[in-house]
Coordinates of C-alpha atoms in Angstrom, one line a residue:
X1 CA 26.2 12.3 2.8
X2 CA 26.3 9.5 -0.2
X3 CA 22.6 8.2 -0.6
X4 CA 23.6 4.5 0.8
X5 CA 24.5 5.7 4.0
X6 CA 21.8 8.5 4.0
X7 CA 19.6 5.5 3.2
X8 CA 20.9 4.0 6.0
X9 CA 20.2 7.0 8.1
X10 CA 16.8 7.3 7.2
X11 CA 15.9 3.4 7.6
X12 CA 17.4 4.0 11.4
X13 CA 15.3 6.6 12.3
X14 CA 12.6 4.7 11.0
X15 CA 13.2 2.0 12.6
X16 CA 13.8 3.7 16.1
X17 CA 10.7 5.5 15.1
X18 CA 8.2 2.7 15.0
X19 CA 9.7 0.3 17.3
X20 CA 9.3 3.4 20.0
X21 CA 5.7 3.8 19.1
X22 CA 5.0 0.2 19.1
X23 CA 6.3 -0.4 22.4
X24 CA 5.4 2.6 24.6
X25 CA 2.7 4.0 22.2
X26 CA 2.6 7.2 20.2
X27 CA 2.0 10.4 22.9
X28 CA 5.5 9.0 24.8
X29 CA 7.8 9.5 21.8
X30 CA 9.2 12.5 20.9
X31 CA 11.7 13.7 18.3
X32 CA 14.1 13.5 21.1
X33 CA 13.9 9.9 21.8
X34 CA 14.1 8.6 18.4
X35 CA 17.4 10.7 17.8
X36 CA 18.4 8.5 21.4
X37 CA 17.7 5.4 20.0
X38 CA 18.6 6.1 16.3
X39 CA 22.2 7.6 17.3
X40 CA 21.8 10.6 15.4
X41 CA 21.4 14.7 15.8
X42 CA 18.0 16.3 15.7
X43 CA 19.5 18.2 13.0
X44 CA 20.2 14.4 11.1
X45 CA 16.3 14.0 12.1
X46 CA 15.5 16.7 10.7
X47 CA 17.3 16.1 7.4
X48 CA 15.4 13.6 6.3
X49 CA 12.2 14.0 7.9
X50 CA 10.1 16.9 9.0
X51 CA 7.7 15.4 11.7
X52 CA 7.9 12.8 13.8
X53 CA 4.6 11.4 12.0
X54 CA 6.8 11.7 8.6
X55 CA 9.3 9.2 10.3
X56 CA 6.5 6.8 11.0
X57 CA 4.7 7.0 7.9
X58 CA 8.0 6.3 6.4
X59 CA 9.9 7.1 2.8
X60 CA 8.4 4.1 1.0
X61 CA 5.3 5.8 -0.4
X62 CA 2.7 3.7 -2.5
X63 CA 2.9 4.2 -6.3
X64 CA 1.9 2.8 -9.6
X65 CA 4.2 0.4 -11.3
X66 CA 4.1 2.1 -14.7
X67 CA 5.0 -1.0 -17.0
X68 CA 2.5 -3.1 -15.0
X69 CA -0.2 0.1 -15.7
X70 CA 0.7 -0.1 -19.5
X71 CA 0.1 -4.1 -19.1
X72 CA -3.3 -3.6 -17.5
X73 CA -5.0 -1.0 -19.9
X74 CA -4.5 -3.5 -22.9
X75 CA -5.2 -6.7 -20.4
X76 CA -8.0 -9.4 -21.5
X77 CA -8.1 -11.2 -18.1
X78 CA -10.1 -10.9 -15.0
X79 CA -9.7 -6.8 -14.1
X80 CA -9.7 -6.9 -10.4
X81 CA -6.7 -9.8 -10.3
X82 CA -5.1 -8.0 -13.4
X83 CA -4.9 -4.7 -11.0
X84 CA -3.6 -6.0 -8.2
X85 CA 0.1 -6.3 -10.4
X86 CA -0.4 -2.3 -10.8
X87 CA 0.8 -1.2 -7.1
X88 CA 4.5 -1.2 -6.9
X89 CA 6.4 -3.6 -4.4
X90 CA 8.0 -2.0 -1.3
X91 CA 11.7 -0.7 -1.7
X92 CA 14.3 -3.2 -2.1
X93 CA 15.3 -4.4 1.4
X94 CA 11.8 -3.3 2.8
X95 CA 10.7 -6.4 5.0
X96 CA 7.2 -7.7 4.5
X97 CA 6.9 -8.0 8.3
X98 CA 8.0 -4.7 9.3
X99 CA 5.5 -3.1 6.7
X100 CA 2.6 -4.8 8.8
X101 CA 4.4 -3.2 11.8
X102 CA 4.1 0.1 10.3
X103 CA 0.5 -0.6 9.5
X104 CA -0.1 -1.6 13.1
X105 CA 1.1 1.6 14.4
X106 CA -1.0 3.4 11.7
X107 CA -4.0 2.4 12.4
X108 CA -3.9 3.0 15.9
X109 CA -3.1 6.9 15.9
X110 CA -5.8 9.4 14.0
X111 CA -3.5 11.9 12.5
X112 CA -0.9 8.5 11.4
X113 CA -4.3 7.3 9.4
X114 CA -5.0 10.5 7.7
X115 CA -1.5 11.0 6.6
X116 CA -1.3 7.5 5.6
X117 CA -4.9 7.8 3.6
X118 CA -3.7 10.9 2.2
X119 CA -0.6 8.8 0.5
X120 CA -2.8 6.8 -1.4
X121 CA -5.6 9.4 -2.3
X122 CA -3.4 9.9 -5.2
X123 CA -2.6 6.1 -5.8
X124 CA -6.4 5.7 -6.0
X125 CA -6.9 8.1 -8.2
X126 CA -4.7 6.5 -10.6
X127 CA -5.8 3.5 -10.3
X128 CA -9.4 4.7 -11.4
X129 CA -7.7 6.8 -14.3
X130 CA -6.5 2.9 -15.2
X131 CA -9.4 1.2 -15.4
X132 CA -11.7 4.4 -17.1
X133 CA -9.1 3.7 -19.9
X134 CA -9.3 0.2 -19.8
X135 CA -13.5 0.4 -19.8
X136 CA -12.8 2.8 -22.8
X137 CA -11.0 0.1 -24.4
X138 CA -12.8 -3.0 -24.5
X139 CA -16.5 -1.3 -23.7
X140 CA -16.8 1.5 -25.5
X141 CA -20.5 1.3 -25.8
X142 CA -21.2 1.6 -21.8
X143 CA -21.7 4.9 -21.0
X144 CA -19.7 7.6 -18.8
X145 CA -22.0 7.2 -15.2
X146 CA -21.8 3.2 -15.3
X147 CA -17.9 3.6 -16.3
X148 CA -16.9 5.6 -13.7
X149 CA -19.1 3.7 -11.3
X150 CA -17.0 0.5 -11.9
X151 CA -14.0 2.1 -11.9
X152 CA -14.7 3.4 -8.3
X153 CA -16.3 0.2 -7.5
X154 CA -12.8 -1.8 -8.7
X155 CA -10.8 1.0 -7.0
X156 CA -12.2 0.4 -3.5
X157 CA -12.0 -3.9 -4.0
X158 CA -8.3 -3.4 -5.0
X159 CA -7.7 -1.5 -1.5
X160 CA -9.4 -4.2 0.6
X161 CA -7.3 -6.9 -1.4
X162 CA -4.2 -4.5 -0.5
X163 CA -5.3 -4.5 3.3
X164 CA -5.8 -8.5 3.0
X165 CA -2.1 -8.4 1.9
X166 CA -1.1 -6.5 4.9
X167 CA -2.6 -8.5 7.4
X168 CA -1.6 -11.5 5.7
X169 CA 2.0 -10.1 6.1
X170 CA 2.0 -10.4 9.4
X171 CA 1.0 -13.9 10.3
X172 CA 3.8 -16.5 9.8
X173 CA 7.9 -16.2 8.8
X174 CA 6.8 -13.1 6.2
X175 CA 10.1 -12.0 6.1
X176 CA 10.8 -14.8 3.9
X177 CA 8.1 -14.4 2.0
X178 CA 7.9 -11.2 -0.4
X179 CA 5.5 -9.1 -1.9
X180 CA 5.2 -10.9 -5.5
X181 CA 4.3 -13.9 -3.3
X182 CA 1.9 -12.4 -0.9
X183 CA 0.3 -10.8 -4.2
X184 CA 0.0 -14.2 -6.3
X185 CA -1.7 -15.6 -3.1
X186 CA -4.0 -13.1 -3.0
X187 CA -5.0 -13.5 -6.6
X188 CA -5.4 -17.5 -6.2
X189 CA -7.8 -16.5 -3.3
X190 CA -10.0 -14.4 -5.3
X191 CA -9.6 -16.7 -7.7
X192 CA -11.3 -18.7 -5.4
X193 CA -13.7 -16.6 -4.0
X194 CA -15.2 -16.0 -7.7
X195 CA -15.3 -19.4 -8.7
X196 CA -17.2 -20.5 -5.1
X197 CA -19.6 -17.2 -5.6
X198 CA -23.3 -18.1 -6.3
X199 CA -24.3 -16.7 -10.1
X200 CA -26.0 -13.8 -9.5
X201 CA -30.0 -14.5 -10.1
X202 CA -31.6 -13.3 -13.5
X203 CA -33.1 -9.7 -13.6
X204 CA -37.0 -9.8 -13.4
X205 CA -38.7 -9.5 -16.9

């Protein structure tokens, strides 16, 4: 099977996969169904996806954009806008909308969430390797506790601005709108945000 048309393949079960769950709910799909509604064998199934969960939680796994990482460590701007260029865009073709889909389905079955928080465990912990490296760089004075503290602090903000991004998917036309656009928005609303913050009050004497 050439990779386009296992692509293919794949993005069908996927797609029979979620639109199943989204409209009778997860306990009423089986493998069975999907390889109905797909077209395909079990055995097809089966090629490409060992669970039925796997199906849902689909092939596009969250990763680090590399370049973007090697822009961020020597970056001079605001840290938590700089890192929200380091997560990768979906795959080429993925639809904004259908990625909310995905999310929707998710969130509303246990062992779909704990897959799904196990995929970016490891995303995380990049992203905190990132920003120690980063802190090492332009404060190399503060020392290890505080460092790690902000990068675990900046680690968990850059998740919420990631779930902002998916539920901001989801409202309007977003598959005309694409990830780098859903991204810059979010970084002109904390943008925002910051500038309409209250400073924070002086430290007693």
């Amino acid at each position: 099977m050439s990779g386009t048309r296992g692509a293919a393949t794949a993005a069908a079960i996927e797609d029979a996969a979620l639109d199943l769950v989204l409209d009778r709910g997860y306990e009423r799909v089986t493998v069975d169904l999907i390889c109905e509604v797909a077209g395909v064998s079990q055995r097809t199934f089966f090629n490409h996806f060992p669970t039925k969960d796997d199906a849902l939680l689909g092939r596009d796994v969250p990763d680090i954009d590399e370049p973007a990482a090697r822009r961020f460590i020597v970056g001079t701007g605001p840290m938590l806008q700089d890192a929200l260029s380091l997560v990768a865009p979906p795959a080429e073709g993925a639809s904004i909308s259908r990625l909310a889909d995905r999310m929707k389905a998710i969130s509303s079955v246990p062992s779909l969430l704990a897959g799904h928080l196990a995929r970016i465990a490891a995303v995380d912990d990049e992203v905190r390797e990132l920003v120690d490296l980063r802190l090492r760089r332009q404060k190399p004075e503060m020392d290890e506790r505080r460092r790690l503290e902000e990068a675990e602090m900046l680690t968990s903000l850059l998740g919420a601005v990631m779930r902002w991004i998916a539920v901001a998917s989801s409202r309007d036309d977003s598959d005309t709108v694409g990830f780098a656009d859903l991204v810059r928005r979010a970084r002109l609303v904390l943008d925002e945000v910051v500038r309409d913050s209250p400073p924070a009050p002086a430290d007693p004497l």
